[in-house]
Amino acid sequence: MSALVPVVQAFREGRRFLIAGHVDPDPDCIGSLLAVDWLLERLGKEAQPLSHDALLPQWQFFPRIDRIAHPTAGAPWSRETWDTLVVVDCELERTGSVALWADRVERVINIDHHVTNEGTGDINLIDPGAAATGELIYRVIRAAGVGLDASVATLLYAAIMSDTGSFRFSNTTAAAFEIAADLVRHGAEPDVIAGELYDTRSWEYVRLLGRVLETLQRSPDGSVAWITLTQEMIREEGARADESEGFIQYPRMIDGVEVALFFKETGPGEVRVGFRSKRRVDVSQLAQEFGGGGHPRAAGCTFRGTLDQAVEQIVARAVQLAGDPV
Amino acid sequence: MSALVPVVQAFREGRRFLIAGHVDPDPDCIGSLLAVDWLLERLGKEAQPLSHDALLPQWQFFPRIDRIAHPTAGAPWSRETWDTLVVVDCELERTGSVALWADRVERVINIDHHVTNEGTGDINLIDPGAAATGELIYRVIRAAGVGLDASVATLLYAAIMSDTGSFRFSNTTAAAFEIAADLVRHGAEPDVIAGELYDTRSWEYVRLLGRVLETLQRSPDGSVAWITLTQEMIREEGARADESEGFIQYPRMIDGVEVALFFKETGPGEVRVGFRSKRRVDVSQLAQEFGGGGHPRAAGCTFRGTLDQAVEQIVARAVQLAGDPV
């Protein structure tokens, strides 16, 4: 807990804060960003939350979401002076154009739960044992002695719920459940937040899912299953290019499947490949063989070549690994 | 908490217990049943868990699952004498053939969280505020002063996780999260249990889902969406008749949809209809108009007629209700 003290002290000492998360933000990033903004307001500070990339329409339910600005050069806030940059849920390098501000502030505070983060801020709170960055922000708020309200409880709950896959991933700890209990007591509504995060898919998303499931295939031994998505399918269904989030869970949920693959054509001769495994296979190594990386159970790579080539080469290698007897 | 005392006392006083849940059991029922069996063993009692209906293959991971017997007339246990019948997660009437035993025991203990249960046992612990019957069994074990181990923690966690829809339904309370934290501390593994409950679908299930999503339709105003499943589709994909669990979440997850419908042909001239709503429409009333019933947000009915007739009549009525301005 001692790592909390310098962070709280820096929050108390600073006066004007920029706050940023990573490019291509997710709910843990957005919830953490806005919860820091909330805390700084409670502490009587000036703060400006920033996001390099646009926010998804279904995130409008996040309290305070309209406070997030794009780090455009020349925006009114950019002509002012800021003393502290708070980076949440990533390293400074992943904040996109916000990273340029690191040299223009007195110090950088980095708060993150990713194991790959080596802590390059002036003050760092890095804990891979935390279920989400939202859990770390919760601890900071508690350490600062600031009482919760329903808006920050909603932000932190959305962060933790989302990053634990609705309490289903291996980062779901007893501490995460205890914090969830406290957040519900302070006004977070699990069913409402789940509804906003999961029950706001577009018509095109569900149509596209149906199309993609038609492509479902598996290896003769059943240990590898995969789906494919072409640019043509996206066009025909009128979907957005990013509307295939979560599709990889379908080959993964099949009994007997050890490795699930999702091949998505992202351009001519370019295929984005998602990898998931259940128990034995380290898919981060598999993804590395094709120039990508990630975690043992979830990884990705970008393949240069046609969709057919990607399927042929990567499935063959996945079957070798998944079919191995233990 | 006082309702716990008579239950604990009856568990201590009895010697030989039958335990039963409802027909067509779900994970809350099975987890509660086996957790009571575990507690009675700890208290030095004889116990026999029973289930009228068969268990799904994916439930083999439940600790103690092999202790459950079918209430067949003439089985060895049925020739013995039992003093207490414990009914969990339902009323006595829903236990199927086990209900016949009520007259042959000294007393019936009923433990349930369903609001419709009026408590017709000799001793009743009925609390609709509990997220799951598993939460009530947890409280009984704690009140009995018996320490948890990993096997009973797994049983109770599976019960609570499943009945809250992985902590996404409106019955997800702060108390449920606190209990989940305690169960994880005692050895329940959220990711492993989620994997067993959700990542063990058959190949045919996922194929059938793809077929059903092709039938997705919606009303012109987008407030009602529906899917259909025919006997022919089940046959063609080689699926089991019960392998359509959860399909209704797909029309429901679409932004702007208030009422989701799932039409499933269950025989010639017979259609099982599932109803879900998000916020405004009371689908239990809608289902009642067609001879069914349920809860405001989840209901069902059996329609006599063809699939086309069911879709035509029920969609028309759903659009009237869902399209109404608030």
XYZ file of C-alpha atoms in Angstrom:
652
model
C 0.000 0.000 0.000
C 2.981 2.313 0.501
C 3.072 2.989 -3.279
C -0.216 4.832 -2.788
C 1.270 7.525 -0.560
C 3.448 9.307 -3.185
C 0.536 9.290 -5.651
C -1.876 10.831 -3.166
C 0.786 13.360 -2.175
C 1.389 14.327 -5.829
C -2.363 14.717 -6.351
C -2.469 17.041 -3.349
C 0.627 19.026 -4.346
C -0.136 19.588 -8.042
C -2.533 22.276 -9.207
C -3.245 21.680 -12.899
C -3.482 18.134 -14.282
C -3.770 16.560 -17.700
C -5.061 12.961 -17.624
C -4.671 10.434 -20.455
C -5.218 6.751 -21.200
C -4.187 4.651 -24.171
C -5.057 4.850 -27.856
C -8.061 2.669 -28.795
C -9.478 3.080 -25.273
C -11.547 0.444 -23.470
C -13.946 0.821 -20.518
C -11.201 0.276 -17.901
C -9.216 3.101 -19.502
C -12.204 5.478 -19.761
C -13.564 4.657 -16.299
C -10.126 5.145 -14.705
C -9.502 8.382 -16.599
C -12.794 9.896 -15.491
C -12.484 8.624 -11.907
C -9.118 10.431 -11.616
C -10.797 13.544 -13.051
C -13.543 13.164 -10.401
C -10.990 12.799 -7.583
C -9.014 15.840 -8.707
C -12.198 17.909 -8.756
C -12.922 16.760 -5.187
C -9.398 17.846 -4.237
C -10.050 21.299 -5.732
C -7.701 20.937 -8.707
C -7.953 21.936 -12.354
C -8.004 18.874 -14.626
C -8.433 18.057 -18.317
C -9.034 14.404 -19.367
C -7.831 13.582 -22.893
C -8.225 10.748 -25.388
C -6.257 10.434 -28.605
C -8.889 8.150 -30.170
C -12.625 8.674 -30.450
C -15.023 7.124 -27.918
C -17.580 4.476 -28.892
C -21.205 5.687 -28.956
C -22.254 3.110 -26.297
C -19.978 4.811 -23.756
C -22.216 7.881 -23.480
C -23.561 6.439 -20.207
C -20.226 7.009 -18.419
C -20.724 9.890 -15.968
C -18.539 12.909 -16.924
C -17.841 11.460 -20.426
C -18.331 14.894 -22.024
C -15.314 16.206 -20.128
C -12.922 14.212 -22.339
C -11.244 16.303 -25.036
C -9.213 15.306 -28.077
C -5.550 16.395 -27.826
C -5.831 18.639 -30.890
C -3.044 21.165 -31.319
C -4.369 24.643 -30.710
C -7.360 23.689 -28.533
C -8.034 26.202 -25.729
C -6.755 23.866 -22.983
C -3.491 23.310 -24.931
C -2.624 27.007 -24.740
C -2.652 26.837 -20.937
C 0.044 25.628 -18.546
C -0.212 22.244 -16.810
C 2.064 20.940 -14.087
C 1.195 17.216 -13.946
C 0.344 14.521 -16.499
C -1.481 11.448 -15.128
C -1.248 8.382 -17.405
C -3.673 5.558 -16.614
C -3.957 1.969 -17.875
C -0.824 2.131 -20.082
C 2.695 3.511 -20.459
C 3.270 7.064 -21.667
C 4.214 5.738 -25.116
C 0.694 4.401 -25.703
C -1.118 7.697 -25.067
C -0.795 8.791 -28.715
C -0.327 12.510 -29.265
C -0.697 13.228 -25.526
C 2.827 11.813 -25.050
C 4.214 15.086 -26.436
C 3.089 16.765 -23.219
C 5.474 14.766 -21.019
C 8.273 17.311 -21.564
C 6.016 20.275 -20.870
C 4.850 19.262 -17.364
C 6.775 19.106 -14.099
C 5.994 15.444 -13.551
C 4.290 12.356 -14.888
C 2.270 10.016 -12.647
C 1.700 6.528 -14.083
C -1.042 4.227 -12.703
C -1.438 0.833 -14.400
C -2.066 -2.881 -13.790
C -0.357 -4.275 -16.891
C 2.549 -6.607 -16.142
C 4.526 -5.219 -19.098
C 4.582 -1.682 -17.641
C 8.037 -0.984 -16.194
C 7.015 2.274 -14.553
C 8.696 5.088 -16.445
C 6.750 7.927 -14.814
C 8.237 10.188 -12.149
C 5.791 8.578 -9.724
C 4.508 5.075 -10.464
C 1.713 2.911 -9.096
C 2.037 -0.321 -11.073
C 0.396 -3.463 -9.707
C -0.221 -6.453 -11.994
C -2.122 -8.070 -9.114
C -4.929 -5.529 -9.542
C -7.884 -6.811 -11.583
C -8.119 -3.498 -13.428
C -6.600 -0.030 -13.366
C -9.986 0.948 -11.903
C -9.076 -1.088 -8.801
C -5.909 1.007 -8.380
C -7.847 4.272 -8.757
C -10.296 2.973 -6.119
C -7.353 2.416 -3.753
C -5.993 5.903 -4.459
C -9.382 7.486 -3.711
C -9.661 5.498 -0.460
C -6.090 6.403 0.505
C -6.919 10.073 -0.155
C -9.779 9.742 2.334
C -12.370 10.952 -0.181
C -15.883 9.414 0.111
C -17.447 7.764 -2.949
C -20.612 8.878 -4.709
C -22.753 7.081 -7.297
C -21.004 8.672 -10.293
C -17.481 7.566 -9.388
C -18.829 4.190 -8.193
C -20.344 3.720 -11.664
C -17.065 4.663 -13.373
C -14.980 2.275 -11.266
C -17.537 -0.545 -11.482
C -17.650 -0.303 -15.292
C -13.823 -0.400 -15.349
C -13.546 -3.498 -13.151
C -16.512 -5.326 -14.661
C -15.256 -4.809 -18.173
C -11.620 -5.749 -17.553
C -12.616 -8.962 -15.726
C -15.009 -9.966 -18.530
C -17.951 -9.615 -16.156
C -16.009 -11.425 -13.409
C -15.075 -14.382 -15.615
C -11.357 -13.921 -16.379
C -8.474 -15.176 -14.236
C -7.830 -11.667 -12.864
C -11.121 -11.901 -10.908
C -9.844 -11.817 -7.342
C -11.461 -11.703 -3.909
C -10.303 -8.062 -3.728
C -12.133 -7.259 -6.976
C -15.346 -8.699 -5.512
C -14.898 -6.758 -2.265
C -14.461 -3.518 -4.177
C -17.498 -4.345 -6.358
C -19.545 -4.816 -3.163
C -18.420 -1.406 -1.904
C -19.179 0.256 -5.252
C -22.688 -1.244 -5.323
C -23.239 0.018 -1.791
C -22.324 3.499 -3.061
C -24.776 3.421 -5.950
C -23.246 1.462 -8.859
C -26.033 -0.574 -10.517
C -24.639 -3.852 -11.931
C -27.602 -4.611 -14.208
C -27.798 -1.086 -15.608
C -24.045 -0.892 -16.266
C -24.017 -4.388 -17.819
C -26.946 -3.334 -19.990
C -25.091 -0.244 -21.188
C -21.861 -2.140 -21.858
C -23.331 -5.294 -23.407
C -26.927 -4.675 -24.573
C -26.267 -1.776 -26.905
C -25.009 -3.618 -29.961
C -26.006 -2.384 -33.374
C -28.361 -4.308 -35.668
C -25.407 -4.672 -38.075
C -23.210 -6.207 -35.335
C -25.644 -9.058 -34.686
C -26.245 -9.600 -38.432
C -22.473 -9.715 -38.978
C -22.076 -12.227 -36.138
C -24.542 -14.525 -37.919
C -22.529 -14.231 -41.152
C -19.244 -14.942 -39.364
C -20.625 -18.015 -37.575
C -21.399 -19.498 -41.008
C -17.629 -19.600 -41.573
C -16.976 -21.648 -38.407
C -14.557 -24.528 -39.004
C -12.479 -26.848 -36.845
C -9.518 -29.186 -37.152
C -10.215 -32.947 -37.537
C -9.298 -33.562 -33.860
C -11.480 -30.660 -32.696
C -8.663 -28.929 -30.800
C -8.590 -25.825 -33.035
C -11.627 -23.864 -34.259
C -11.691 -20.670 -36.304
C -13.883 -18.056 -37.971
C -13.190 -15.591 -40.767
C -14.429 -12.111 -41.629
C -13.885 -10.413 -44.981
C -14.105 -6.765 -45.951
C -16.948 -7.760 -48.277
C -19.009 -9.151 -45.374
C -18.535 -5.923 -43.401
C -19.587 -3.910 -46.452
C -22.612 -6.067 -47.242
C -23.952 -5.835 -43.690
C -23.238 -2.110 -43.482
C -21.228 -2.621 -40.283
C -18.423 -0.465 -38.933
C -14.940 -1.960 -39.367
C -14.509 -2.275 -35.576
C -17.817 -4.127 -35.040
C -16.429 -7.603 -34.484
C -15.522 -7.265 -30.802
C -16.068 -10.508 -28.926
C -16.585 -12.709 -31.999
C -13.620 -14.891 -30.996
C -15.543 -16.150 -27.965
C -17.686 -18.349 -30.246
C -15.009 -20.743 -31.526
C -13.520 -20.571 -28.013
C -16.704 -21.694 -26.210
C -16.834 -25.045 -28.010
C -16.143 -28.067 -25.846
C -12.807 -29.672 -26.738
C -11.401 -26.562 -28.437
C -8.024 -25.576 -26.998
C -7.078 -22.821 -29.491
C -9.589 -20.426 -31.097
C -8.631 -18.195 -34.023
C -10.339 -15.209 -35.626
C -9.093 -14.117 -39.059
C -10.203 -10.627 -40.038
C -9.297 -9.144 -43.395
C -8.348 -5.554 -42.635
C -7.135 -4.503 -46.100
C -5.708 -5.905 -49.326
C -3.114 -8.494 -48.310
C -3.521 -7.711 -44.607
C -5.208 -10.000 -42.077
C -5.569 -9.279 -38.372
C -5.513 -12.557 -36.419
C -6.839 -13.046 -32.878
C -5.686 -16.028 -30.763
C -7.294 -17.485 -27.633
C -6.447 -20.615 -25.685
C -8.142 -22.366 -22.810
C -5.563 -24.231 -20.782
C -2.371 -25.609 -22.323
C -1.194 -23.647 -25.343
C 0.714 -20.373 -24.879
C -0.772 -18.389 -27.762
C 1.552 -15.432 -27.142
C 4.357 -17.684 -28.463
C 2.217 -18.785 -31.399
C 1.432 -15.142 -32.235
C 5.151 -14.278 -31.919
C 5.983 -16.830 -34.611
C 3.860 -14.679 -36.925
C 5.231 -11.335 -35.778
C 2.680 -10.585 -33.042
C 2.447 -11.047 -29.277
C 0.229 -10.814 -26.211
C -0.675 -12.927 -23.210
C -0.552 -16.744 -22.825
C -4.370 -17.016 -23.210
C -5.028 -14.055 -25.543
C -2.778 -12.760 -28.309
C -2.802 -11.277 -31.799
C -0.769 -10.641 -34.940
C -1.040 -8.921 -38.300
C -0.447 -11.318 -41.200
C 0.775 -10.066 -44.595
C -0.905 -12.133 -47.284
C -4.343 -13.329 -48.289
C -7.001 -14.608 -45.929
C -6.573 -18.133 -47.326
C -2.820 -18.034 -46.744
C -3.287 -16.829 -43.178
C -5.782 -19.603 -42.407
C -3.633 -22.285 -44.024
C -0.373 -21.366 -42.301
C -1.623 -20.392 -38.858
C -4.178 -23.193 -38.442
C -1.515 -25.774 -39.384
C 0.832 -24.436 -36.701
C -1.977 -24.135 -34.106
C -3.010 -27.765 -34.689
C 0.602 -28.861 -34.081
C 0.607 -27.117 -30.710
C -2.972 -27.820 -29.585
C -2.967 -31.427 -30.729
C 0.145 -32.241 -28.667
C -0.613 -34.614 -25.825
C 0.180 -33.043 -22.449
C -31.241 -13.719 10.262
C -33.575 -15.309 12.809
C -35.106 -17.513 10.092
C -31.734 -19.269 9.948
C -31.935 -20.597 13.508
C -34.785 -23.121 13.023
C -33.124 -24.438 9.845
C -29.772 -24.965 11.556
C -31.558 -26.565 14.520
C -33.474 -28.953 12.224
C -30.218 -29.881 10.450
C -28.685 -30.679 13.836
C -31.712 -32.613 15.131
C -32.454 -34.782 12.080
C -30.481 -37.912 11.308
C -31.360 -39.029 7.787
C -32.036 -36.458 5.044
C -33.308 -36.537 1.493
C -32.460 -33.384 -0.513
C -34.194 -32.314 -3.711
C -34.368 -29.388 -6.113
C -36.685 -28.675 -9.017
C -37.360 -30.506 -12.263
C -35.236 -29.243 -15.166
C -32.473 -28.231 -12.701
C -30.133 -25.281 -13.221
C -26.719 -24.557 -11.637
C -28.221 -22.702 -8.632
C -30.386 -25.742 -7.924
C -27.549 -28.266 -8.314
C -24.999 -26.174 -6.407
C -27.442 -25.596 -3.527
C -28.445 -29.265 -3.420
C -24.858 -30.456 -3.192
C -23.825 -27.744 -0.719
C -26.602 -28.925 1.643
C -25.339 -32.485 1.138
C -21.806 -31.266 2.010
C -23.044 -29.487 5.155
C -24.997 -32.517 6.354
C -21.907 -34.695 5.915
C -19.933 -32.192 8.009
C -22.656 -32.432 10.675
C -22.328 -36.243 10.697
C -25.685 -36.958 9.053
C -26.824 -39.459 6.423
C -27.985 -37.693 3.263
C -29.165 -38.567 -0.242
C -29.395 -35.814 -2.907
C -31.987 -36.472 -5.625
C -32.904 -35.031 -9.025
C -36.023 -35.946 -10.974
C -34.484 -34.818 -14.271
C -31.146 -35.750 -15.790
C -28.098 -33.497 -15.369
C -26.421 -31.787 -18.328
C -23.025 -33.226 -19.315
C -21.254 -29.888 -18.689
C -22.147 -30.110 -14.985
C -19.698 -32.952 -14.324
C -17.289 -30.371 -12.857
C -19.560 -29.804 -9.801
C -17.829 -31.383 -6.793
C -19.921 -34.291 -5.390
C -22.086 -34.438 -8.569
C -21.958 -38.247 -8.577
C -23.820 -38.337 -5.272
C -27.078 -37.272 -6.958
C -29.485 -40.168 -7.559
C -32.633 -40.375 -9.644
C -35.758 -40.893 -7.492
C -36.529 -44.269 -9.118
C -38.998 -46.455 -7.256
C -37.203 -49.463 -5.814
C -33.707 -47.960 -5.661
C -31.713 -49.063 -2.591
C -32.002 -45.659 -0.850
C -35.793 -45.695 -1.367
C -36.180 -48.836 0.740
C -34.631 -47.055 3.707
C -36.241 -44.696 6.211
C -35.642 -40.938 6.068
C -36.742 -38.388 8.615
C -36.260 -35.063 6.808
C -36.774 -33.810 3.248
C -34.872 -30.635 2.310
C -36.305 -28.845 -0.733
C -34.044 -26.192 -2.305
C -34.644 -23.522 -4.970
C -38.376 -24.331 -5.429
C -41.590 -25.397 -3.730
C -42.252 -29.062 -2.937
C -44.620 -29.286 -5.924
C -41.787 -28.655 -8.399
C -39.548 -31.501 -7.193
C -41.203 -34.022 -9.550
C -41.476 -37.557 -8.210
C -39.570 -36.632 -5.033
C -42.720 -34.828 -3.819
C -44.241 -38.235 -2.983
C -41.759 -38.469 -0.119
C -43.226 -35.500 1.760
C -45.748 -37.767 3.528
C -43.121 -40.315 4.451
C -40.771 -38.014 6.368
C -41.206 -36.297 9.724
C -40.625 -32.850 8.305
C -39.941 -30.810 5.219
C -37.426 -27.931 5.214
C -37.821 -25.463 2.340
C -35.001 -23.061 1.353
C -35.660 -20.785 -1.635
C -35.196 -17.252 -2.987
C -38.148 -17.174 -5.418
C -40.717 -14.488 -4.651
C -43.558 -16.834 -5.635
C -42.679 -19.363 -2.907
C -45.167 -19.023 -0.052
C -43.281 -21.350 2.271
C -45.283 -24.542 2.600
C -42.577 -26.571 4.377
C -42.635 -27.323 8.095
C -39.606 -25.052 8.376
C -39.066 -22.350 5.772
C -36.190 -20.077 4.826
C -37.600 -18.000 1.968
C -35.856 -14.726 1.055
C -36.511 -13.082 -2.325
C -33.775 -10.581 -1.442
C -31.158 -13.306 -1.847
C -29.412 -13.308 -5.229
C -29.598 -17.104 -5.400
C -30.628 -20.044 -3.245
C -26.865 -20.630 -3.002
C -26.637 -17.379 -1.023
C -29.149 -18.772 1.504
C -27.212 -22.046 1.825
C -24.059 -19.970 2.417
C -25.835 -18.168 5.253
C -27.018 -21.490 6.745
C -23.465 -22.894 6.659
C -22.100 -19.742 8.307
C -24.882 -19.808 10.935
C -24.046 -23.452 11.642
C -20.468 -22.375 12.359
C -18.998 -24.769 9.797
C -15.846 -23.609 7.968
C -15.796 -23.572 4.155
C -13.523 -25.631 1.923
C -12.793 -25.331 -1.803
C -15.425 -27.883 -2.824
C -18.383 -26.175 -1.159
C -17.003 -22.753 -2.178
C -17.060 -23.968 -5.801
C -20.650 -25.235 -5.459
C -21.931 -21.992 -3.946
C -19.965 -19.802 -6.355
C -21.377 -21.669 -9.378
C -24.892 -21.247 -7.918
C -24.553 -17.487 -7.363
C -22.634 -16.774 -10.558
C -25.146 -18.625 -12.678
C -28.303 -17.157 -11.116
C -26.970 -13.596 -11.414
C -26.019 -14.113 -15.073
C -22.346 -13.698 -14.185
C -23.184 -10.701 -11.974
C -25.192 -8.916 -14.651
C -28.843 -9.302 -13.575
C -30.734 -6.967 -11.223
C -30.428 -9.483 -8.342
C -26.672 -8.742 -8.190
C -26.389 -7.162 -4.746
C -23.527 -5.943 -2.576
C -24.163 -9.022 -0.396
C -23.736 -11.321 -3.409
C -20.359 -9.701 -4.155
C -19.272 -9.995 -0.522
C -20.118 -13.700 -0.490
C -18.328 -14.176 -3.823
C -15.216 -12.580 -2.278
C -15.396 -14.987 0.665
C -15.887 -17.990 -1.633
C -12.870 -17.001 -3.762
C -10.826 -16.664 -0.580
C -11.830 -20.256 0.256
C -10.760 -21.671 -3.091
C -13.510 -21.016 -5.673
C -11.848 -20.173 -9.010
C -13.996 -17.698 -11.006
C -12.290 -18.271 -14.357
C -12.341 -22.061 -14.060
C -16.008 -22.160 -12.997
C -16.983 -19.688 -15.740
C -15.090 -21.834 -18.231
C -16.969 -24.948 -17.140
C -20.367 -23.227 -17.190
C -19.957 -21.179 -20.373
C -17.084 -22.534 -22.505
C -18.347 -26.084 -22.914
C -20.863 -25.588 -25.698
C -21.160 -28.251 -28.363
C -20.060 -27.704 -31.959
C -23.714 -28.134 -32.945
C -24.823 -25.384 -30.514
C -22.589 -22.767 -32.125
C -23.531 -23.922 -35.642
C -27.220 -23.712 -34.713
C -26.711 -20.205 -33.293
C -25.344 -19.121 -36.667
C -28.411 -20.572 -38.426
C -30.803 -18.869 -35.999
C -29.107 -15.469 -36.368
C -29.849 -15.664 -40.115
C -33.555 -15.461 -39.181
C -33.113 -12.213 -37.204
C -35.829 -9.660 -37.982
C -37.119 -6.458 -36.406
C -40.164 -4.215 -36.519
C -39.996 -1.060 -38.682
C -39.503 1.132 -35.601
C -36.787 -1.186 -34.241
C -38.492 -1.678 -30.861
C -39.154 -5.418 -31.357
C -36.643 -7.979 -32.690
C -37.097 -11.722 -33.043
C -35.466 -14.976 -34.138
C -36.969 -18.336 -35.108
C -35.845 -21.951 -34.802
C -37.489 -24.849 -36.638
C -37.339 -28.580 -35.954
C -35.713 -28.937 -39.372
C -32.826 -26.625 -38.394
C -32.196 -28.641 -35.221
C -32.233 -31.853 -37.260
C -29.947 -30.521 -39.986
C -27.326 -29.341 -37.499
C -27.577 -32.542 -35.447
C -28.227 -30.536 -32.278
C -30.092 -31.639 -29.174
C -33.591 -30.156 -28.790
C -32.529 -28.218 -25.669
C -29.474 -26.650 -27.307
C -30.860 -23.162 -27.797
C -30.237 -21.812 -24.295
C -29.312 -18.147 -24.342
C -30.219 -17.520 -28.001
C -32.748 -14.871 -26.965
C -29.938 -12.608 -25.744
C -29.039 -11.797 -29.381
C -32.207 -9.938 -30.425
C -32.206 -8.458 -26.897
C -28.675 -6.981 -27.114
C -29.552 -4.741 -30.060
C -29.621 -1.035 -29.301
C -33.172 0.341 -29.420
C -34.855 -3.049 -28.973
C -37.328 -3.036 -26.069
C -38.911 -6.482 -26.588
C -36.995 -9.542 -27.855
C -38.800 -12.714 -28.935
C -37.573 -16.230 -29.629
C -39.951 -18.563 -31.505
C -38.977 -22.221 -31.252
C -40.975 -24.914 -33.039
C -41.200 -27.738 -30.506
C -43.569 -30.040 -32.422
C -46.256 -30.021 -35.138
C -48.494 -27.039 -34.414
C -46.612 -26.195 -31.198
C -44.303 -23.201 -30.736
C -42.473 -22.310 -27.534
C -42.079 -18.522 -27.289
C -39.554 -16.703 -25.105
C -40.069 -13.020 -24.215
C -37.517 -10.527 -22.869
C -37.823 -6.803 -22.274
C -35.314 -4.153 -21.311
C -37.077 -1.379 -19.461
C -40.724 -0.492 -20.092
C -42.800 -3.450 -21.269
C -44.070 -6.031 -18.761
C -43.642 -9.180 -20.856
C -45.267 -11.373 -18.192
C -48.559 -9.666 -19.162
C -47.813 -10.116 -22.853
C -47.105 -13.812 -22.296
C -50.295 -14.133 -20.250
C -52.342 -12.911 -23.208
C -51.078 -16.012 -25.014
C -51.604 -18.412 -22.102
C -48.135 -18.144 -20.528
C -46.522 -16.157 -17.726
C -43.275 -15.248 -15.964
C -41.490 -12.154 -14.746
C -41.777 -8.531 -16.021
C -38.451 -8.793 -17.903
C -38.480 -12.525 -18.830
C -41.502 -14.662 -19.680
C -42.685 -17.485 -21.926
C -45.713 -19.210 -23.446
C -46.594 -22.204 -25.589
C -48.457 -21.222 -28.746
C -50.760 -23.687 -30.538
C -50.461 -23.126 -34.254
C -47.779 -22.782 -36.912
C -44.538 -20.858 -36.529
C -45.796 -18.246 -39.015
C -49.020 -17.751 -37.060
C -47.102 -17.366 -33.798
C -44.767 -14.758 -35.296
C -47.600 -12.834 -36.943
C -49.858 -12.641 -33.888
C -47.283 -12.170 -31.133
C -45.037 -9.695 -32.968
C -48.067 -7.535 -33.805
C -49.075 -7.381 -30.138
C -45.472 -6.802 -28.970
C -45.088 -3.870 -31.366
C -48.278 -2.306 -29.955
C -46.814 -2.450 -26.441
C -43.161 -1.647 -27.194
C -43.940 1.124 -29.663
C -46.069 3.002 -27.123
C -44.507 6.284 -26.097
C -43.776 6.357 -22.353
